[in-house]
XYZ file of C-alpha atoms in Angstrom:
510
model
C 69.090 -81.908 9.617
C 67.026 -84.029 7.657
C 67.058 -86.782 10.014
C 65.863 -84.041 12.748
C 62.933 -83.065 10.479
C 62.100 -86.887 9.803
C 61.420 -87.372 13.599
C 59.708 -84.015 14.058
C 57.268 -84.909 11.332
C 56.833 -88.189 11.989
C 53.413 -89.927 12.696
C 54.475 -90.636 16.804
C 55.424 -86.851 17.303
C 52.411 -85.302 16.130
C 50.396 -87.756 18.078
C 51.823 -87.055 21.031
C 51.426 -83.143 20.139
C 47.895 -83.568 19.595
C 47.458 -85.250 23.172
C 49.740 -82.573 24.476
C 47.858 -79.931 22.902
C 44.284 -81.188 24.100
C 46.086 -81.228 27.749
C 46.969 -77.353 26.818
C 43.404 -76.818 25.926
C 41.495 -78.082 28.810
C 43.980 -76.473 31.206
C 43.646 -73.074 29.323
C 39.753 -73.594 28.996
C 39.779 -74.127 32.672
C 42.094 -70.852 33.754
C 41.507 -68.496 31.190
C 38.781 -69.073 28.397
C 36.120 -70.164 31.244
C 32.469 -69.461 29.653
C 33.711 -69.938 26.392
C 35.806 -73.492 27.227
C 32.447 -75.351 27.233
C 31.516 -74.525 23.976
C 34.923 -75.208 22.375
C 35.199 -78.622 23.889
C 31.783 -78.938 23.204
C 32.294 -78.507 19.815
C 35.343 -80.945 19.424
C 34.201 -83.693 21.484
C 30.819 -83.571 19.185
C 32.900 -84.143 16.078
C 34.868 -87.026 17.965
C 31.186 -88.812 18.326
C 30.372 -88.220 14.760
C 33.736 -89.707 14.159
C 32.360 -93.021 16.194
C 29.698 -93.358 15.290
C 30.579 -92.855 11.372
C 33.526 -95.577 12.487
C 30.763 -98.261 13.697
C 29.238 -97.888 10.392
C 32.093 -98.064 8.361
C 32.682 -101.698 5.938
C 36.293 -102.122 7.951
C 38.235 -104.286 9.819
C 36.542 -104.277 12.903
C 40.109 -104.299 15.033
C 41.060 -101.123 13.022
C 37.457 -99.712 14.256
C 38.311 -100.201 17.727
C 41.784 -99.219 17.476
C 40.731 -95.849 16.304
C 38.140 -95.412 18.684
C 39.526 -96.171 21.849
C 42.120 -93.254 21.978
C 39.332 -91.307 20.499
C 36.895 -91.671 23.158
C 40.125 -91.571 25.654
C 41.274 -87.933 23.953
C 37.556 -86.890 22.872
C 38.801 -83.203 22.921
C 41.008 -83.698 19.738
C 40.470 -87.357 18.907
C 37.867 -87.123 16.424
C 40.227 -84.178 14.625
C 43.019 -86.750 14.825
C 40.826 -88.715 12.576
C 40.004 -86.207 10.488
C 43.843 -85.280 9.860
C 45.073 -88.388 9.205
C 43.429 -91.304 10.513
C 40.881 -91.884 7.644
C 41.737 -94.147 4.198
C 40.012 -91.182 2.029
C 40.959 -90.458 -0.944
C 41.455 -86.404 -1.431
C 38.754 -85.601 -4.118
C 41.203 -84.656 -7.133
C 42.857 -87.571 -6.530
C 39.973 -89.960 -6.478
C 38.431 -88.240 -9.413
C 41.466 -88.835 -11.494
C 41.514 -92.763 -10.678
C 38.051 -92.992 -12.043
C 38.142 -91.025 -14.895
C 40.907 -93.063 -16.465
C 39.526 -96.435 -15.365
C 36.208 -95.542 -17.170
C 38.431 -94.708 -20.299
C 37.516 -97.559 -22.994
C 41.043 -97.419 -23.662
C 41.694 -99.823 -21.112
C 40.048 -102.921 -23.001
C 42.798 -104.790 -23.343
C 44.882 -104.208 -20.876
C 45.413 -108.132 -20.342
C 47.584 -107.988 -23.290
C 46.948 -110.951 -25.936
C 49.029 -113.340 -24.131
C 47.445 -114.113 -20.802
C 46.611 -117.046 -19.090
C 43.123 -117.748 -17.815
C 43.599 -118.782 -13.754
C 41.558 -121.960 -14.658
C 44.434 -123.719 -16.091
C 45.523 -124.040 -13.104
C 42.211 -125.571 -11.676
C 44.070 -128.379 -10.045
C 47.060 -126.773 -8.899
C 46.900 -126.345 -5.203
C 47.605 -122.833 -5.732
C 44.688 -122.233 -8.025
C 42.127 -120.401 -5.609
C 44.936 -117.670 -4.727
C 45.458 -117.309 -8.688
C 41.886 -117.268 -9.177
C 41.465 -114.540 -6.905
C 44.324 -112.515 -7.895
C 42.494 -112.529 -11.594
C 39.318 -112.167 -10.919
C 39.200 -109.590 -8.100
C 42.322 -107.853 -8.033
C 42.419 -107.858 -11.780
C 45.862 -109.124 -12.032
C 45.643 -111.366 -15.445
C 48.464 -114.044 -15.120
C 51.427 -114.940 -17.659
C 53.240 -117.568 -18.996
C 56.796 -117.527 -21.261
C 58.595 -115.134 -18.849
C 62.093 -115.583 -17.377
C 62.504 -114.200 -13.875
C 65.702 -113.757 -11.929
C 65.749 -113.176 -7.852
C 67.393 -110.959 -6.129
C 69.124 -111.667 -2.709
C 70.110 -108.501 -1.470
C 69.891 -104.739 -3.713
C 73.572 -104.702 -4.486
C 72.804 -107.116 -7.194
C 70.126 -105.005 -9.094
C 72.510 -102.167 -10.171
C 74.494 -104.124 -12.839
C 71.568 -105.703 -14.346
C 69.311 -102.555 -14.159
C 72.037 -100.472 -15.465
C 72.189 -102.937 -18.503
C 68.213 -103.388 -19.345
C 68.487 -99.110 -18.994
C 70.768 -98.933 -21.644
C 69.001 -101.530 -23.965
C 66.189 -99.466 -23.955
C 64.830 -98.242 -27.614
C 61.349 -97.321 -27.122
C 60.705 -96.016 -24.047
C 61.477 -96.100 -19.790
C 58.933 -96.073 -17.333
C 59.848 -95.585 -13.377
C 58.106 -95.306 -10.528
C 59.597 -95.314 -7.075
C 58.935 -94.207 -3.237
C 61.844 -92.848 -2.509
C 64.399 -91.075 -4.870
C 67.810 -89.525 -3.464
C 70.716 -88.179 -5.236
C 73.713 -90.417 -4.673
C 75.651 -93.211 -6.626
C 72.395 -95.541 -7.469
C 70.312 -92.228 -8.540
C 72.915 -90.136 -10.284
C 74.347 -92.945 -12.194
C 70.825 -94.084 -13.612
C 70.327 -90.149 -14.081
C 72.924 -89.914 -16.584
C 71.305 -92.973 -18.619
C 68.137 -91.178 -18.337
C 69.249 -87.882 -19.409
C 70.911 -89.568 -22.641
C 68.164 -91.749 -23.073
C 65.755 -89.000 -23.831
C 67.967 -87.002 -25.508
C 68.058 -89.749 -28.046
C 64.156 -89.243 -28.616
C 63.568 -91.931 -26.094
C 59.938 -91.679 -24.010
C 61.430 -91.226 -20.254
C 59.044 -91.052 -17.086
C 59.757 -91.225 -13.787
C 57.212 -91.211 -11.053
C 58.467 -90.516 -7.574
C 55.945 -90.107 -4.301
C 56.522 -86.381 -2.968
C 56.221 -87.189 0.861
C 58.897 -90.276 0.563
C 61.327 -87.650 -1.264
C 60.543 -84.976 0.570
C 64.082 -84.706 2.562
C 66.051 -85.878 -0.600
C 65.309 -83.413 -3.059
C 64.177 -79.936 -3.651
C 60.179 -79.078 -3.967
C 60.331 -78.830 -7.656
C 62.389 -81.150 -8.256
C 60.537 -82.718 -11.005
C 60.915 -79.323 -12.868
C 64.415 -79.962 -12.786
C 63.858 -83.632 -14.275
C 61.656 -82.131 -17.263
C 64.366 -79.454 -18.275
C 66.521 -82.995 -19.564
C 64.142 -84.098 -21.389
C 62.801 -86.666 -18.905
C 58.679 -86.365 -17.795
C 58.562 -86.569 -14.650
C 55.478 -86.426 -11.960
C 55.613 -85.992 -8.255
C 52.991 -88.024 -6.935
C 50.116 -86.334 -4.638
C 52.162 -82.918 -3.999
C 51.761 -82.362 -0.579
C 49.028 -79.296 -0.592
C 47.659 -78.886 1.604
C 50.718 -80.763 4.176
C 48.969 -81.945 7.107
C 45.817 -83.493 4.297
C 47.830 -85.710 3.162
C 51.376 -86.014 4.660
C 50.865 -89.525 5.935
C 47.970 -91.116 3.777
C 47.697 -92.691 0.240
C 51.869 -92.740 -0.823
C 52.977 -94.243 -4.144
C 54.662 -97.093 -2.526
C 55.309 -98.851 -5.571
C 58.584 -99.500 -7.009
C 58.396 -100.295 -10.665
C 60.913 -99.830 -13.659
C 59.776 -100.732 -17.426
C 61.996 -100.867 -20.520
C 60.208 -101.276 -23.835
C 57.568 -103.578 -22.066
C 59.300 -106.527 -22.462
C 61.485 -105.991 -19.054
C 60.277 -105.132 -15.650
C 61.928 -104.872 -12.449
C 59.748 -104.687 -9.237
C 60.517 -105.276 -5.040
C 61.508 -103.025 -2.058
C 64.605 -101.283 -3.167
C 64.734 -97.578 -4.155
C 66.523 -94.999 -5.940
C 69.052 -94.555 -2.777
C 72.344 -95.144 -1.961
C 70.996 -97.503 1.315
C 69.104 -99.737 -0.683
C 72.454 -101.546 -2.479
C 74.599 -100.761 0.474
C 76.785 -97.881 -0.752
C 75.774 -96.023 2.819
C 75.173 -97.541 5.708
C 72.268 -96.440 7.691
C 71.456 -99.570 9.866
C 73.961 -101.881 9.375
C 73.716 -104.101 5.974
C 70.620 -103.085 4.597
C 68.992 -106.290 2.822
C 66.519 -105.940 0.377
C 64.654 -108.327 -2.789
C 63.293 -107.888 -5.913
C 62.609 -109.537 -9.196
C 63.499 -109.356 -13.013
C 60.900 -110.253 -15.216
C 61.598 -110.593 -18.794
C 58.856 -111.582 -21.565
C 54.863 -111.607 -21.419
C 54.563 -110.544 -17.780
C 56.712 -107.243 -17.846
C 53.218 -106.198 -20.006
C 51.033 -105.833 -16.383
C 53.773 -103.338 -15.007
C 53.965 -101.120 -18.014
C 49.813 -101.134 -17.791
C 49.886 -100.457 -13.725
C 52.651 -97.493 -14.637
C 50.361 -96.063 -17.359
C 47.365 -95.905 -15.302
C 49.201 -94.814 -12.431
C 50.739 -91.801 -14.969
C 47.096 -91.031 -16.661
C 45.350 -90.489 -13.791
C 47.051 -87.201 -13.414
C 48.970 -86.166 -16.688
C 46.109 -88.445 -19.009
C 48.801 -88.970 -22.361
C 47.588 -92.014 -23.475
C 44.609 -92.426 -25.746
C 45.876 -96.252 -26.155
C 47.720 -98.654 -24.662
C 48.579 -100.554 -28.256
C 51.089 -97.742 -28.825
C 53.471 -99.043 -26.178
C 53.372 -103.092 -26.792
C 56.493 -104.847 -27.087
C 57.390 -105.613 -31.208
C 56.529 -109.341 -31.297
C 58.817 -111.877 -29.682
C 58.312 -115.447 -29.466
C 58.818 -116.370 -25.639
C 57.169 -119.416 -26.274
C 60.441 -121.287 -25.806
C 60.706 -119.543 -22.143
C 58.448 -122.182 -19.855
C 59.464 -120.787 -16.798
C 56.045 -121.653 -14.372
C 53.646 -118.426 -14.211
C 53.845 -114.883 -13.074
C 50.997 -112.864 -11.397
C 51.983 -109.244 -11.554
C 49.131 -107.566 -9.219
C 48.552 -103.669 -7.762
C 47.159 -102.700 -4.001
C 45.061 -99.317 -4.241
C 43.018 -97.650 -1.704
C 41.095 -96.637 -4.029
C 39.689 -100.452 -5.113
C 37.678 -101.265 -1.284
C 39.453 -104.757 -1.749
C 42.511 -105.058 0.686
C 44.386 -107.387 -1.988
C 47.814 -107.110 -0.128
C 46.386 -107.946 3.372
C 44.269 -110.727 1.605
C 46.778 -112.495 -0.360
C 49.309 -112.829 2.333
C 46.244 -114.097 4.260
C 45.063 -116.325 1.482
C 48.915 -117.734 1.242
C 49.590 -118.534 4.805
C 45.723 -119.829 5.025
C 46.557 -122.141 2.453
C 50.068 -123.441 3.671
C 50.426 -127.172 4.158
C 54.275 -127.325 4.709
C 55.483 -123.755 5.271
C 55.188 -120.216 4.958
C 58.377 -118.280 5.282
C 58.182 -114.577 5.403
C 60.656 -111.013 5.454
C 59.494 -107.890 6.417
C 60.609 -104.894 8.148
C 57.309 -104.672 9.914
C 55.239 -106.787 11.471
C 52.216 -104.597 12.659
C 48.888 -107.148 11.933
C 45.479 -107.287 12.262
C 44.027 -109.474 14.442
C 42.605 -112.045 11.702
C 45.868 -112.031 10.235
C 47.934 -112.352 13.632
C 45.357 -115.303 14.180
C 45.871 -116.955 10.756
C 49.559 -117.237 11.797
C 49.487 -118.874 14.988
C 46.731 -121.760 13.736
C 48.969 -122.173 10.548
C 51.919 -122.924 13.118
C 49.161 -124.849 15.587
C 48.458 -127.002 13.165
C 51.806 -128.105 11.979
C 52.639 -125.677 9.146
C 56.543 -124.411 9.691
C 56.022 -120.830 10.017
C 58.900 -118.371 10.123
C 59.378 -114.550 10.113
C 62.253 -112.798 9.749
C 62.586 -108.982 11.013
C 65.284 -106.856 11.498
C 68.095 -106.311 14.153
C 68.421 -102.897 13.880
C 65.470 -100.593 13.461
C 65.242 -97.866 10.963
C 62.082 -96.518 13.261
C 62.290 -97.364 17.235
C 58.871 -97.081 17.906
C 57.899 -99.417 15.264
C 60.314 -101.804 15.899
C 58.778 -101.878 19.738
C 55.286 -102.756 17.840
C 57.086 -105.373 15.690
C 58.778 -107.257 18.560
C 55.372 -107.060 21.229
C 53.921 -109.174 18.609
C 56.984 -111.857 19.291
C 55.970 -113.352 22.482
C 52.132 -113.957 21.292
C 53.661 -116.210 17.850
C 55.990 -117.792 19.853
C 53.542 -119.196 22.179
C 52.074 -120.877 19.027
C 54.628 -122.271 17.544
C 55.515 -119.493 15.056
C 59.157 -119.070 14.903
C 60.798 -115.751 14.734
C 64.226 -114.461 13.414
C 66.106 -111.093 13.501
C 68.374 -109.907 10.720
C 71.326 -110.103 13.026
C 73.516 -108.474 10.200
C 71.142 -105.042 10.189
C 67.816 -103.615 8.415
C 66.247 -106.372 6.363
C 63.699 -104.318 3.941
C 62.327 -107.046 2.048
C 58.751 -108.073 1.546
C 59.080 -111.622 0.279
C 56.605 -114.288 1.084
C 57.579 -118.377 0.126
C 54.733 -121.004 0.470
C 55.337 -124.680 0.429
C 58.173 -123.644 -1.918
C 55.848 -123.209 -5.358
C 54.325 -120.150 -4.331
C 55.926 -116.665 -3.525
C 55.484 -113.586 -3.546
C 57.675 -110.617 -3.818
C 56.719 -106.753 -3.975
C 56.733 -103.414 -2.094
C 53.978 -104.762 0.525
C 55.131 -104.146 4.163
C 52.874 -106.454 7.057
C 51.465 -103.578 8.337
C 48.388 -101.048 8.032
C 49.877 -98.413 5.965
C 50.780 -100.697 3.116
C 47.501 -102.664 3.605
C 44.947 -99.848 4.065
C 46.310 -96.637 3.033
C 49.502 -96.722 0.485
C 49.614 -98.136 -3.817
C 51.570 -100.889 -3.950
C 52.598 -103.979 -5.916
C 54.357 -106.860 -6.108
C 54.741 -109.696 -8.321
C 53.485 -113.721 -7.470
C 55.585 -116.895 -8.491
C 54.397 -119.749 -9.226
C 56.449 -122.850 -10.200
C 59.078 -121.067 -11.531
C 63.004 -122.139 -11.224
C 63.431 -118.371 -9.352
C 62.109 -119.815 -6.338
C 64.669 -122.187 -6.059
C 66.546 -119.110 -5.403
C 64.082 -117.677 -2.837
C 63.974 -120.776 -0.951
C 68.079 -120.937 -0.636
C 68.161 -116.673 0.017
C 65.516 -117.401 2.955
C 67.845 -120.615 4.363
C 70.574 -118.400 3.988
C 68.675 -115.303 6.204
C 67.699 -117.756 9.104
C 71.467 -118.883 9.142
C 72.762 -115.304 9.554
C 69.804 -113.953 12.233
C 69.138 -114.403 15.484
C 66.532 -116.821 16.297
C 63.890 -115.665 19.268
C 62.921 -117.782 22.173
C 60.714 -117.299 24.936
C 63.510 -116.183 27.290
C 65.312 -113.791 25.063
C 61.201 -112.170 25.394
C 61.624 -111.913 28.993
C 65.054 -110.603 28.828
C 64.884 -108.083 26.281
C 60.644 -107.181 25.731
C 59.507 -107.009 29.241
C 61.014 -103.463 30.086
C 58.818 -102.072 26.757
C 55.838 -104.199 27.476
C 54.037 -100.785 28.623
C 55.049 -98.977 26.130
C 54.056 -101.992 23.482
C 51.234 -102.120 24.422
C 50.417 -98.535 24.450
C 51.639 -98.406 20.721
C 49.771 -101.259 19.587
C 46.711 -100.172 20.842
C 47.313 -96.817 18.744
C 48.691 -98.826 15.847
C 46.862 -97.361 13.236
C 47.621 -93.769 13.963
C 51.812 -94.387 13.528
């Protein structure tokens, strides 16, 4: 059942029920409403020019202007409304008013901490304009003295996170996409459930569209009778307003600010590989203990204030004073992606990172849905001589996607870009490596609803002996895929090279 109700609600469906409805209309205006058809149309196809022309003026990526308003002008009937519904990166007014009123809050002062880095330490690292630009624009400070561990695949986080859960004694902040009961999510219930029962400050966050199947409306009611505060993110009132835009994709857990856990897994039984869904599901992440696991508990505070506002200071919730000077473990960047900021900082760093590539960039993702600037900066990095390599998966969790990831094969390949699939199943991580001192790992899909419309995060590496591990996990991945030639294209793309097409050309409204 709730797979049924996933595909009936999904973003393909009700874009082919639009077009099927404006069909319905014009034939109906034609046979029955007659006089009256003209104005109705009329009226429609005068908001789908307001739509344009507001779309020509819009500070956007010009390919996800004309993306929108081709199948606007070719459905001007109920184009425009498509826009209206869904199409747009606007913030619902509550929502945006929320944001800002916290971020004005002079509480937020110091939200660097007292043990930051300035980016200009690194001045003559070759990485140094990417760090520079993750400070000063995306206003993610950098840290020092903090021990990260890698992980492969999400059957490796449970024993650790089950561990840092129970060595909480202050206080456990979580934020995820997706929560479902199962093993993963009942077992960290019970720890939660005690926790707070021992006085403990619980939260958990989870986004009300990705848990909308898993658990009941209120569930978050149920979460608060155990002591735990709990918040489902951007209720889904009205549904259609917001069913599809601005999700809390992050996926964040804080103990006592001194540990942080962040990448693509969530609180589901799929994610470690308890069920199977599609295949072996493969996913990454990162421990951070020390000064870095300081940015997440900030980015989980703000994230929590903007709509239950708790906090009147952030001073209340450092970690008791450690010395992790003896931890020189390279440099961590924890940085957010909001909608809310007009700076696309998960589309730009993964630009800035393969821009910057003089060896390789390596790259998972479950997606691979690009603009054209950033489908661009991948073929010249593989023109001129950079090994480039994406991995994607085998087996799709959504078809339709996975028809827009593999059009985009044929285009790389020509360039010298190499691509893999995930022979083993679903590979859900978002992990980038450059030149092996630079990586990134987070919650940041390649496609326009993580870059555009969707809070994220993710967490940058830089020098540190984790990615070592990175490197050896992506080796490891090309080993066990399937590597994509020109042929296998011909063989296996060219019967969906209509229907590619088609689906790019309406990428941004799936």
């Amino acid at each position: 059942m709730k797979k049924i109700l996933n595909r009936l609600l999904s973003r393909m469906v009700i874009t082919c029920f639009l077009v099927v409805v404006q069909l319905a209309i014009m034939i109906l205006g034609v046979v029955f409403l007659q006089d009256r058809y003209i104005y109705i149309s009329g009226a429609l196809k005068l908001l789908s020019v307001i739509v344009v022309m507001y779309l020509i003026t819009k500070d956007t990526n010009p390919m996800v202007k004309m993306a929108w308003m081709v199948p606007i002008l070719i459905f001007p009937v109920l184009g425009g409304l498509m826009y209206v519904l869904y199409g747009h990166v606007l913030i619902p007014k509550k929502l945006r008013k929320n944001f800002l009123r916290v971020l004005q809050q002079e509480v937020y002062e110091n939200v660097k901490g007292d043990n930051w880095v300035p980016a200009e330490k690194l001045k003559s690292e070759p990485t140094y304009r990417i760090c520079n630009y993750m400070e000063n624009v995306a206003e993610a400070p950098l840290y020092k003295h903090t021990s990260v561990k890698y992980y492969a695949i999400g059957d490796d986080v449970m024993e650790d996170l089950i561990r840092d859960l129970e060595s909480a004694e202050k206080y456990i902040f979580m934020e995820y996409f997706i929560v479902d009961k199962g093993y993963m999510w009942d077992t960290i219930l019970e720890i939660l459930k005690r926790k707070a029962a021992e006085g403990l400050d619980v939260r958990f966050m989870y986004d009300d569209i990705g848990s909308v199947f898993n658990v009941p409306k209120y569930y978050w009611k149920e979460l608060e009778s155990y002591g735990i505060k709990c918040m489902a993110f951007n209720q889904v009132v009205p549904f259609f307003a917001t069913i599809f835009n601005n999700r809390d994709h992050r996926k964040i857990t804080v103990i006592d600010g001194k540990i942080a856990h962040t990448g693509g897994y969530n609180m589901a039984d799929e994610y470690i590989n308890k069920i199977e869904k599609y295949g072996k599901w493969k996913d990454s992440g990162v421990r951070l203990e020390g000064e870095g696991a300081w940015s997440f508990t900030v980015m989980f505070l703000q994230m929590w204030n903007s709509f239950r506002y708790s906090e009147g200071s952030y001073n209340n919730y450092r970690p008791a004073e450690i010395d992790y000077s003896g931890v020189s473990d390279g440099y961590v960047q924890p940085y957010k992606s909001s909608p809310l900021s007009g700076e696309n900082v998960g589309e730009n760093l993964y630009m800035q990172m393969i821009n910057d590539a003089q060896e390789y960039i390596y790259i998972f993702t479950p997606y691979l849905i690009v603009c054209n600037e950033l489908m661009m900066a991948l073929k010249l990095a593989a023109k001129r001589g950079v090994d480039v390599r994406i991995v994607t998966p085998a087996i799709p969790d959504k078809k339709y996607i996975y028809k827009m990831t593999q059009f985009s094969y044929k285009e790389l390949l020509l360039a010298g870009v190499k691509i893999y699939q995930y022979t083993p199943g679903f590979i859900h991580s978002k992990t980038l490596l450059m030149d092996g001192k630079l990586a990134s790992v987070g919650s940041i899909n390649l496609d326009n609803r993580s870059f555009y419309h969707h809070f994220e995060c993710g967490t940058l590496l830089y020098d540190c002996k984790a990615i070592e591990d990175v490197k050896k996990d992506m080796m490891d991945t090309f080993a066990e895929s399937e590597e994509i030639d020109i042929p296998w294209c011909r063989n296996n793309i060219s019967r969906v090279n209509i229907l590619g097409a088609i689906l790019r050309l309406l990428s941004p409204l799936l």
